[in-house]
């Protein structure tokens, strides 16, 4: 079955077409600047040159229409008719407490997602726009929603509840949800396979270190804790996000700077993290270079980042009463050799020993730990699109 995987942001849209049970990835691309002057589509058929289309795309429907045209294009396309698409899988950021697994998208599901928009105002509305645009353009093709929050729905109550008046959980569903679930699940499953063990028999700590970053504790095939919280601002230090901070800081800065709490949250989302500390960049390639050149605040930003990851590794070993594997994935986790080394430095007391030579690698599924490391350190490139396509096929084939 050919599956179109769609991941809609507010002004961008990423897509892939995968032939499941066949040749795998057929084409992928991205539309940027949707609704902003200068919008364009970059499309790539596997094994072919990239095609760039600069055309005004006023909204997500325009964008999807151009994606479908590219997929049908005589030279660069991978479909002769849209009927060849067996289903569309949509990445949806927030499924609230309602969805612990992927679902066939119906009118009722769209309504629940609209209700969840309150919990993810930046993410769910563009996801819904993408779903509606695809439904309009492909009215008979089944659509599946795959949620970033779903894998974390097994986190027990003592790990997801905040120690605030219980009524806020009951009235407003204020709790930890966690994100990047599709990625955590994929790399944890791969880790079990790499160790030749069943997924439900291993304890894995997964570190998804990309632009956004989160860790998860996966015990016997289910997630028992994760670092992102009510929103994706919590937990690890990120490119531009602060991660966990004392909430009193928000009001203190607002008063000192004469700005609103909303404006402070915006600063914590967009101007903080390693960018905020270093003043250099949110990109770890720039930071690594600045650190090599002796820029002190770049060195400091990297040290703060690594220390925060370490504290989660330690706490997850405690929560799971041990671990079999520590997994690095996403842009930084897959490519930043120095950062992986910094995170794993002086963790031998916990049974974590990285092999510097084995660690000298990027973007390949491999073992990074020393032979005598009690906990295996693994590099697993993430593949959220494949997970979305797999869930989509499973649901559509069962119809
Ligand atoms: P992602 O969100 O998973 O696409 O990760 C994007 C981030 O990965 C970028 O902002 C960079 O900070 C980081 N990254 C990508 N390539 C490299 C590299 N070769 N070395 C260090 N960091 C990298």
CSV table of C-alpha atoms and ligand atoms in Angstrom, one decimal:
chain,number,residue,atom,x,y,z
A,1,UNK,CA,0.0,0.0,0.0
A,2,UNK,CA,1.2,3.5,-0.8
A,3,UNK,CA,0.8,5.9,2.1
A,4,UNK,CA,1.1,9.7,2.1
A,5,UNK,CA,2.5,10.9,5.5
A,6,UNK,CA,1.7,14.6,6.2
A,7,UNK,CA,3.2,16.7,9.0
A,8,UNK,CA,1.7,20.2,9.1
A,9,UNK,CA,3.1,23.1,10.9
A,10,UNK,CA,1.6,26.6,11.1
A,11,UNK,CA,3.5,27.8,7.9
A,12,UNK,CA,5.2,24.6,6.7
A,13,UNK,CA,4.2,21.1,5.7
A,14,UNK,CA,6.5,18.1,5.4
A,15,UNK,CA,5.4,15.0,3.5
A,16,UNK,CA,6.6,11.6,2.4
A,17,UNK,CA,5.2,8.9,0.2
A,18,UNK,CA,6.1,5.3,1.3
A,19,UNK,CA,5.4,2.0,-0.4
A,20,UNK,CA,4.7,-0.2,2.6
A,21,UNK,CA,5.6,-3.8,2.2
A,22,UNK,CA,7.5,-2.8,-0.9
A,23,UNK,CA,10.2,-0.4,-1.8
A,24,UNK,CA,9.8,2.0,1.2
A,25,UNK,CA,10.4,5.7,0.7
A,26,UNK,CA,9.4,6.9,-2.8
A,27,UNK,CA,9.3,10.6,-2.4
A,28,UNK,CA,9.5,13.4,0.2
A,29,UNK,CA,9.3,17.1,0.4
A,30,UNK,CA,8.5,20.2,2.2
A,31,UNK,CA,6.4,23.3,1.7
A,32,UNK,CA,7.5,26.4,3.5
A,33,UNK,CA,6.1,29.9,4.0
A,34,UNK,CA,2.4,28.8,3.6
A,35,UNK,CA,0.4,32.0,3.8
A,36,UNK,CA,3.5,34.2,3.7
A,37,UNK,CA,4.9,35.8,0.5
A,38,UNK,CA,7.7,33.7,-1.0
A,39,UNK,CA,6.1,30.3,-0.4
A,40,UNK,CA,7.8,27.3,-2.2
A,41,UNK,CA,7.7,23.6,-2.4
A,42,UNK,CA,10.8,21.4,-2.5
A,43,UNK,CA,10.1,17.9,-3.8
A,44,UNK,CA,12.4,15.0,-4.2
A,45,UNK,CA,11.7,11.6,-5.8
A,46,UNK,CA,14.1,9.1,-4.4
A,47,UNK,CA,17.1,8.8,-6.6
A,48,UNK,CA,16.1,11.9,-8.6
A,49,UNK,CA,17.1,15.6,-8.5
A,50,UNK,CA,15.2,17.9,-6.2
A,51,UNK,CA,12.4,20.0,-7.8
A,52,UNK,CA,11.7,23.4,-6.4
A,53,UNK,CA,8.4,25.1,-7.2
A,54,UNK,CA,8.1,28.8,-6.2
A,55,UNK,CA,4.4,29.6,-6.2
A,56,UNK,CA,2.1,31.5,-3.9
A,57,UNK,CA,0.3,29.1,-1.5
A,58,UNK,CA,-2.2,31.1,0.5
A,59,UNK,CA,-3.3,28.2,2.8
A,60,UNK,CA,-2.8,24.6,3.7
A,61,UNK,CA,-5.3,23.5,1.0
A,62,UNK,CA,-3.2,25.2,-1.7
A,63,UNK,CA,-0.1,23.6,-0.3
A,64,UNK,CA,-1.6,20.1,-0.3
A,65,UNK,CA,-2.9,20.7,-3.8
A,66,UNK,CA,0.6,21.5,-5.0
A,67,UNK,CA,2.1,18.5,-3.2
A,68,UNK,CA,-0.4,16.2,-4.9
A,69,UNK,CA,0.5,17.8,-8.3
A,70,UNK,CA,4.2,17.1,-7.6
A,71,UNK,CA,3.4,13.5,-6.7
A,72,UNK,CA,1.5,13.2,-10.1
A,73,UNK,CA,4.2,15.1,-12.1
A,74,UNK,CA,5.3,13.2,-15.2
A,75,UNK,CA,9.0,13.6,-14.5
A,76,UNK,CA,9.3,13.9,-10.8
A,77,UNK,CA,6.2,12.2,-9.5
A,78,UNK,CA,5.7,8.8,-8.0
A,79,UNK,CA,1.9,8.3,-8.7
A,80,UNK,CA,-0.1,8.0,-11.9
A,81,UNK,CA,-3.3,8.6,-10.1
A,82,UNK,CA,-4.3,9.7,-6.6
A,83,UNK,CA,-6.3,6.4,-6.4
A,84,UNK,CA,-2.9,4.7,-5.9
A,85,UNK,CA,-2.7,6.2,-2.4
A,86,UNK,CA,-4.3,3.7,0.0
A,87,UNK,CA,-4.3,6.1,2.9
A,88,UNK,CA,-3.0,9.3,4.4
A,89,UNK,CA,-1.3,9.3,7.8
A,90,UNK,CA,-1.3,12.6,9.7
A,91,UNK,CA,1.1,13.6,12.5
A,92,UNK,CA,-1.0,15.2,15.2
A,93,UNK,CA,0.7,16.8,18.1
A,94,UNK,CA,-1.9,16.5,20.9
A,95,UNK,CA,-4.3,13.7,21.4
A,96,UNK,CA,-5.1,14.7,25.0
A,97,UNK,CA,-6.1,11.9,27.4
A,98,UNK,CA,-8.5,10.6,24.8
A,99,UNK,CA,-6.0,8.9,22.4
A,100,UNK,CA,-3.5,6.4,23.6
A,101,UNK,CA,-3.0,5.0,20.0
A,102,UNK,CA,-3.5,6.0,16.4
A,103,UNK,CA,-7.1,6.4,15.1
A,104,UNK,CA,-9.0,6.5,11.9
A,105,UNK,CA,-10.0,10.1,11.4
A,106,UNK,CA,-13.8,10.6,11.5
A,107,UNK,CA,-15.9,13.7,12.1
A,108,UNK,CA,-16.0,12.9,15.8
A,109,UNK,CA,-12.2,12.6,15.9
A,110,UNK,CA,-11.8,16.0,14.2
A,111,UNK,CA,-14.1,17.4,16.9
A,112,UNK,CA,-12.0,16.0,19.7
A,113,UNK,CA,-8.9,17.4,18.1
A,114,UNK,CA,-10.5,20.8,18.0
A,115,UNK,CA,-11.2,20.5,21.7
A,116,UNK,CA,-7.6,19.5,22.3
A,117,UNK,CA,-6.5,22.7,20.4
A,118,UNK,CA,-6.8,24.5,23.7
A,119,UNK,CA,-4.0,22.3,25.1
A,120,UNK,CA,-1.7,22.8,22.0
A,121,UNK,CA,-2.7,26.1,20.4
A,122,UNK,CA,0.4,26.3,18.3
A,123,UNK,CA,0.3,22.8,17.0
A,124,UNK,CA,-3.1,21.2,16.7
A,125,UNK,CA,-4.8,24.0,14.6
A,126,UNK,CA,-2.3,23.5,11.6
A,127,UNK,CA,-2.6,19.7,12.0
A,128,UNK,CA,-6.4,20.0,11.7
A,129,UNK,CA,-6.0,22.3,8.7
A,130,UNK,CA,-3.9,19.7,7.0
A,131,UNK,CA,-6.4,17.0,7.7
A,132,UNK,CA,-9.3,19.0,6.4
A,133,UNK,CA,-7.4,20.0,3.2
A,134,UNK,CA,-6.6,16.4,2.5
A,135,UNK,CA,-10.2,15.3,3.1
A,136,UNK,CA,-11.4,18.0,0.7
A,137,UNK,CA,-8.9,17.0,-2.0
A,138,UNK,CA,-9.1,13.2,-1.5
A,139,UNK,CA,-12.6,12.7,-0.1
A,140,UNK,CA,-12.6,8.9,-0.5
A,141,UNK,CA,-9.1,8.2,0.9
A,142,UNK,CA,-9.0,7.0,4.5
A,143,UNK,CA,-7.1,9.2,6.9
A,144,UNK,CA,-5.3,8.2,10.1
A,145,UNK,CA,-4.2,10.4,13.0
A,146,UNK,CA,-0.9,9.5,14.8
A,147,UNK,CA,-0.4,11.4,18.0
A,148,UNK,CA,2.8,12.7,19.5
A,149,UNK,CA,1.3,12.2,22.9
A,150,UNK,CA,-0.1,8.7,22.5
A,151,UNK,CA,3.0,6.6,23.5
A,152,UNK,CA,3.2,8.5,26.8
A,153,UNK,CA,-0.4,7.7,27.8
A,154,UNK,CA,1.0,4.7,29.8
A,155,UNK,CA,3.0,7.0,32.1
A,156,UNK,CA,1.6,6.3,35.6
A,157,UNK,CA,-0.4,8.9,37.5
A,158,UNK,CA,2.4,9.6,40.0
A,159,UNK,CA,4.7,10.5,37.1
A,160,UNK,CA,2.2,12.7,35.1
A,161,UNK,CA,0.5,14.5,37.9
A,162,UNK,CA,1.8,17.9,39.0
A,163,UNK,CA,1.8,18.7,42.7
A,164,UNK,CA,-0.7,21.5,42.4
A,165,UNK,CA,-4.4,21.5,43.6
A,166,UNK,CA,-6.0,18.4,42.1
A,167,UNK,CA,-9.0,20.4,40.9
A,168,UNK,CA,-6.8,21.9,38.1
A,169,UNK,CA,-6.2,18.4,36.7
A,170,UNK,CA,-9.9,17.6,37.0
A,171,UNK,CA,-11.2,20.9,35.7
A,172,UNK,CA,-8.6,21.7,33.0
A,173,UNK,CA,-6.6,18.5,32.5
A,174,UNK,CA,-3.4,20.2,33.7
A,175,UNK,CA,-0.9,17.3,33.7
A,176,UNK,CA,2.2,16.0,32.0
A,177,UNK,CA,1.4,14.8,28.5
A,178,UNK,CA,4.8,14.4,26.8
A,179,UNK,CA,5.6,14.7,23.1
A,180,UNK,CA,7.9,13.1,20.5
A,181,UNK,CA,6.1,9.8,21.4
A,182,UNK,CA,6.3,8.4,17.9
A,183,UNK,CA,10.1,8.9,17.8
A,184,UNK,CA,10.6,7.5,21.4
A,185,UNK,CA,8.6,4.4,20.5
A,186,UNK,CA,10.4,3.8,17.2
A,187,UNK,CA,14.0,4.1,18.6
A,188,UNK,CA,13.1,2.1,21.8
A,189,UNK,CA,11.8,-0.7,19.6
A,190,UNK,CA,14.9,-0.6,17.4
A,191,UNK,CA,17.1,-0.7,20.5
A,192,UNK,CA,15.4,-3.9,21.7
A,193,UNK,CA,15.9,-5.4,18.2
A,194,UNK,CA,19.6,-4.3,18.1
A,195,UNK,CA,20.1,-6.1,21.5
A,196,UNK,CA,18.3,-9.2,20.2
A,197,UNK,CA,15.7,-8.9,22.9
A,198,UNK,CA,11.9,-8.6,23.0
A,199,UNK,CA,10.6,-5.0,23.3
A,200,UNK,CA,8.6,-6.0,26.4
A,201,UNK,CA,11.7,-7.3,28.2
A,202,UNK,CA,14.0,-4.3,28.1
A,203,UNK,CA,14.5,-1.0,29.9
A,204,UNK,CA,15.5,1.8,27.6
A,205,UNK,CA,16.2,5.4,28.1
A,206,UNK,CA,15.6,7.3,24.8
A,207,UNK,CA,17.1,10.8,24.2
A,208,UNK,CA,15.4,12.6,21.3
A,209,UNK,CA,17.8,15.5,20.9
A,210,UNK,CA,16.7,17.7,18.0
A,211,UNK,CA,15.5,21.3,17.8
A,212,UNK,CA,13.0,20.2,20.4
A,213,UNK,CA,14.4,17.7,22.8
A,214,UNK,CA,13.0,15.1,25.3
A,215,UNK,CA,13.9,12.0,27.1
A,216,UNK,CA,11.8,9.0,27.9
A,217,UNK,CA,12.0,6.0,30.2
A,218,UNK,CA,10.6,2.9,28.4
A,219,UNK,CA,10.2,-0.1,30.6
A,220,UNK,CA,9.0,-3.5,29.2
A,221,UNK,CA,7.6,-1.9,26.1
A,222,UNK,CA,5.7,1.0,27.7
A,223,UNK,CA,6.6,4.5,28.5
A,224,UNK,CA,6.7,5.2,32.2
A,225,UNK,CA,8.1,8.8,32.2
A,226,UNK,CA,9.1,11.5,29.9
A,227,UNK,CA,10.7,15.0,30.2
A,228,UNK,CA,8.3,17.2,28.3
A,229,UNK,CA,5.2,18.2,30.3
A,230,UNK,CA,1.9,20.0,29.8
A,231,UNK,CA,3.6,21.6,26.8
A,232,UNK,CA,6.8,21.0,24.9
A,233,UNK,CA,8.5,23.7,26.9
A,234,UNK,CA,9.3,21.5,29.9
A,235,UNK,CA,12.3,19.2,30.6
A,236,UNK,CA,15.5,19.3,28.7
A,237,UNK,CA,17.3,22.5,27.6
A,238,UNK,CA,16.7,22.9,23.9
A,239,UNK,CA,17.8,25.0,20.9
A,240,UNK,CA,15.7,28.0,21.9
A,241,UNK,CA,13.5,26.6,24.8
A,242,UNK,CA,14.5,26.9,28.4
A,243,UNK,CA,13.3,23.4,29.5
A,244,UNK,CA,12.2,23.2,33.2
A,245,UNK,CA,12.7,26.3,35.3
A,246,UNK,CA,11.3,27.5,38.6
A,247,UNK,CA,7.9,28.9,37.6
A,248,UNK,CA,8.5,31.9,40.0
A,249,UNK,CA,11.1,33.2,37.5
A,250,UNK,CA,8.3,34.0,35.0
A,251,UNK,CA,6.5,36.5,37.2
A,252,UNK,CA,9.8,37.9,38.5
A,253,UNK,CA,11.1,38.6,34.9
A,254,UNK,CA,7.7,40.0,33.8
A,255,UNK,CA,7.7,42.5,36.7
A,256,UNK,CA,11.4,43.5,36.2
A,257,UNK,CA,11.1,43.9,32.5
A,258,UNK,CA,7.6,45.4,32.5
A,259,UNK,CA,6.2,42.7,30.2
A,260,UNK,CA,3.4,40.2,30.5
A,261,UNK,CA,3.7,36.5,31.6
A,262,UNK,CA,2.7,35.6,28.0
A,263,UNK,CA,5.7,37.5,26.7
A,264,UNK,CA,8.0,35.8,29.1
A,265,UNK,CA,6.7,32.4,28.0
A,266,UNK,CA,7.4,33.5,24.4
A,267,UNK,CA,11.0,34.3,25.4
A,268,UNK,CA,11.3,30.9,27.2
A,269,UNK,CA,10.1,29.3,24.0
A,270,UNK,CA,12.0,31.3,21.3
A,271,UNK,CA,14.9,33.1,22.8
A,272,UNK,CA,16.2,30.7,25.6
A,273,UNK,CA,17.9,27.4,25.6
A,274,UNK,CA,21.4,27.1,24.2
A,275,UNK,CA,20.7,30.2,22.1
A,276,UNK,CA,19.8,32.2,25.1
A,277,UNK,CA,22.8,31.2,27.1
A,278,UNK,CA,25.4,31.4,24.3
A,279,UNK,CA,24.0,34.4,22.4
A,280,UNK,CA,25.5,32.6,19.4
A,281,UNK,CA,23.0,30.2,17.9
A,282,UNK,CA,20.5,27.5,18.5
A,283,UNK,CA,22.3,25.2,16.0
A,284,UNK,CA,24.7,22.8,17.6
A,285,UNK,CA,27.1,23.0,14.6
A,286,UNK,CA,27.5,26.8,15.2
A,287,UNK,CA,27.8,26.2,18.9
A,288,UNK,CA,30.5,23.5,18.5
A,289,UNK,CA,32.5,25.8,16.3
A,290,UNK,CA,32.1,28.7,18.6
A,291,UNK,CA,33.2,26.5,21.6
A,292,UNK,CA,36.3,25.4,19.6
A,293,UNK,CA,37.1,29.0,19.0
A,294,UNK,CA,36.9,29.6,22.8
A,295,UNK,CA,33.6,31.5,23.0
A,296,UNK,CA,33.0,31.1,26.7
A,297,UNK,CA,29.2,31.3,26.7
A,298,UNK,CA,29.0,28.7,23.9
A,299,UNK,CA,31.1,26.3,26.1
A,300,UNK,CA,28.8,27.1,29.0
A,301,UNK,CA,25.6,26.5,26.9
A,302,UNK,CA,26.8,23.1,25.8
A,303,UNK,CA,27.7,22.2,29.4
A,304,UNK,CA,24.3,23.3,30.8
A,305,UNK,CA,22.6,21.3,28.0
A,306,UNK,CA,24.6,18.1,28.7
A,307,UNK,CA,24.2,18.4,32.4
A,308,UNK,CA,20.4,18.5,32.1
A,309,UNK,CA,20.4,15.4,29.9
A,310,UNK,CA,22.6,13.6,32.5
A,311,UNK,CA,20.1,14.4,35.3
A,312,UNK,CA,17.3,12.8,33.4
A,313,UNK,CA,19.4,9.7,32.6
A,314,UNK,CA,20.1,9.3,36.3
A,315,UNK,CA,16.5,9.8,37.3
A,316,UNK,CA,15.3,7.3,34.7
A,317,UNK,CA,17.7,4.7,35.9
A,318,UNK,CA,16.3,5.2,39.4
A,319,UNK,CA,12.7,5.1,38.1
A,320,UNK,CA,13.2,1.9,36.1
A,321,UNK,CA,15.6,0.3,38.7
A,322,UNK,CA,18.3,0.0,36.0
A,323,UNK,CA,18.5,0.2,32.3
A,324,UNK,CA,19.6,-2.0,29.4
A,325,UNK,CA,20.2,0.8,26.8
A,326,UNK,CA,20.6,4.5,26.4
A,327,UNK,CA,19.6,5.7,22.9
A,328,UNK,CA,20.6,8.9,21.1
A,329,UNK,CA,18.4,10.1,18.3
A,330,UNK,CA,17.3,13.2,16.3
A,331,UNK,CA,19.5,16.0,14.8
A,332,UNK,CA,21.8,16.5,17.8
A,333,UNK,CA,21.7,12.9,19.1
A,334,UNK,CA,22.4,11.4,15.7
A,335,UNK,CA,25.2,13.9,14.6
A,336,UNK,CA,26.8,15.7,17.5
A,337,UNK,CA,29.7,13.4,18.5
A,338,UNK,CA,31.1,15.9,21.1
A,339,UNK,CA,27.7,16.3,22.8
A,340,UNK,CA,27.2,12.6,23.1
A,341,UNK,CA,30.6,12.3,24.7
A,342,UNK,CA,29.9,15.2,27.0
A,343,UNK,CA,26.6,13.7,28.2
A,344,UNK,CA,28.1,10.2,28.8
A,345,UNK,CA,31.3,11.6,30.5
A,346,UNK,CA,31.7,10.4,34.1
A,347,UNK,CA,28.6,8.2,34.1
A,348,UNK,CA,30.6,5.0,34.6
A,349,UNK,CA,29.3,4.7,38.2
A,350,UNK,CA,25.9,4.2,36.6
A,351,UNK,CA,27.2,1.6,34.1
A,352,UNK,CA,27.5,3.9,31.2
A,353,UNK,CA,30.8,4.0,29.3
A,354,UNK,CA,31.1,5.4,25.8
A,355,UNK,CA,33.8,4.2,23.4
A,356,UNK,CA,35.3,7.3,21.8
A,357,UNK,CA,36.2,5.6,18.6
A,358,UNK,CA,32.9,3.9,18.1
A,359,UNK,CA,31.2,7.2,18.9
A,360,UNK,CA,33.0,8.9,16.0
A,361,UNK,CA,30.1,8.3,13.7
A,362,UNK,CA,27.0,10.2,12.5
A,363,UNK,CA,23.5,9.1,11.4
A,364,UNK,CA,23.9,5.3,11.4
A,365,UNK,CA,22.3,2.7,13.5
A,366,UNK,CA,25.1,1.4,15.7
A,367,UNK,CA,26.5,0.6,19.2
A,368,UNK,CA,28.6,3.4,20.8
A,369,UNK,CA,29.4,1.9,24.2
A,370,UNK,CA,32.6,0.2,25.3
A,371,UNK,CA,32.4,-3.6,25.5
A,372,UNK,CA,32.4,-3.4,29.3
A,373,UNK,CA,29.6,-0.8,29.5
A,374,UNK,CA,26.8,-2.3,31.6
A,375,UNK,CA,24.3,-0.2,29.8
A,376,UNK,CA,24.5,-0.3,26.0
A,377,UNK,CA,24.7,3.2,24.3
A,378,UNK,CA,23.0,3.1,20.9
A,379,UNK,CA,22.7,5.5,18.0
A,380,UNK,CA,19.4,5.1,16.3
A,381,UNK,CA,18.3,7.5,13.5
A,382,UNK,CA,14.7,8.2,14.2
A,383,UNK,CA,12.0,7.6,11.5
A,384,UNK,CA,8.7,9.1,12.6
A,385,UNK,CA,7.2,9.0,9.1
A,386,UNK,CA,7.8,5.2,8.9
A,387,UNK,CA,6.0,4.8,12.2
A,388,UNK,CA,3.1,6.9,11.1
A,389,UNK,CA,2.9,4.9,7.8
A,390,UNK,CA,2.9,1.6,9.7
A,391,UNK,CA,0.1,2.6,12.1
A,392,UNK,CA,-1.8,4.0,9.1
A,393,UNK,CA,-1.6,0.7,7.2
A,394,UNK,CA,-2.5,-1.3,10.2
A,395,UNK,CA,-5.6,0.7,10.8
A,396,UNK,CA,-6.7,0.9,7.2
A,397,UNK,CA,-6.1,-2.8,6.6
A,398,UNK,CA,-8.3,-3.7,9.5
A,399,UNK,CA,-11.3,-1.7,8.1
B,1,LIG,P1,16.0,18.0,14.3
B,1,LIG,O1,15.0,18.8,15.0
B,1,LIG,O2,16.0,16.5,14.7
B,1,LIG,O3,15.9,18.1,12.8
B,1,LIG,O4,17.4,18.5,14.7
B,1,LIG,C1,17.9,19.7,14.2
B,1,LIG,C2,19.2,20.1,15.0
B,1,LIG,O5,20.2,19.1,14.9
B,1,LIG,C3,19.9,21.4,14.4
B,1,LIG,O6,19.3,22.6,14.8
B,1,LIG,C4,21.3,21.2,14.8
B,1,LIG,O7,21.4,21.8,16.1
B,1,LIG,C5,21.5,19.7,15.0
B,1,LIG,N1,22.4,19.1,14.0
B,1,LIG,C6,22.1,18.7,12.8
B,1,LIG,N2,23.3,18.3,12.2
B,1,LIG,C7,24.3,18.4,13.1
B,1,LIG,C8,25.7,18.1,13.1
B,1,LIG,N3,26.3,17.5,12.0
B,1,LIG,N4,26.3,18.3,14.2
B,1,LIG,C9,25.7,18.8,15.3
B,1,LIG,N5,24.4,19.1,15.4
B,1,LIG,C10,23.7,18.9,14.3
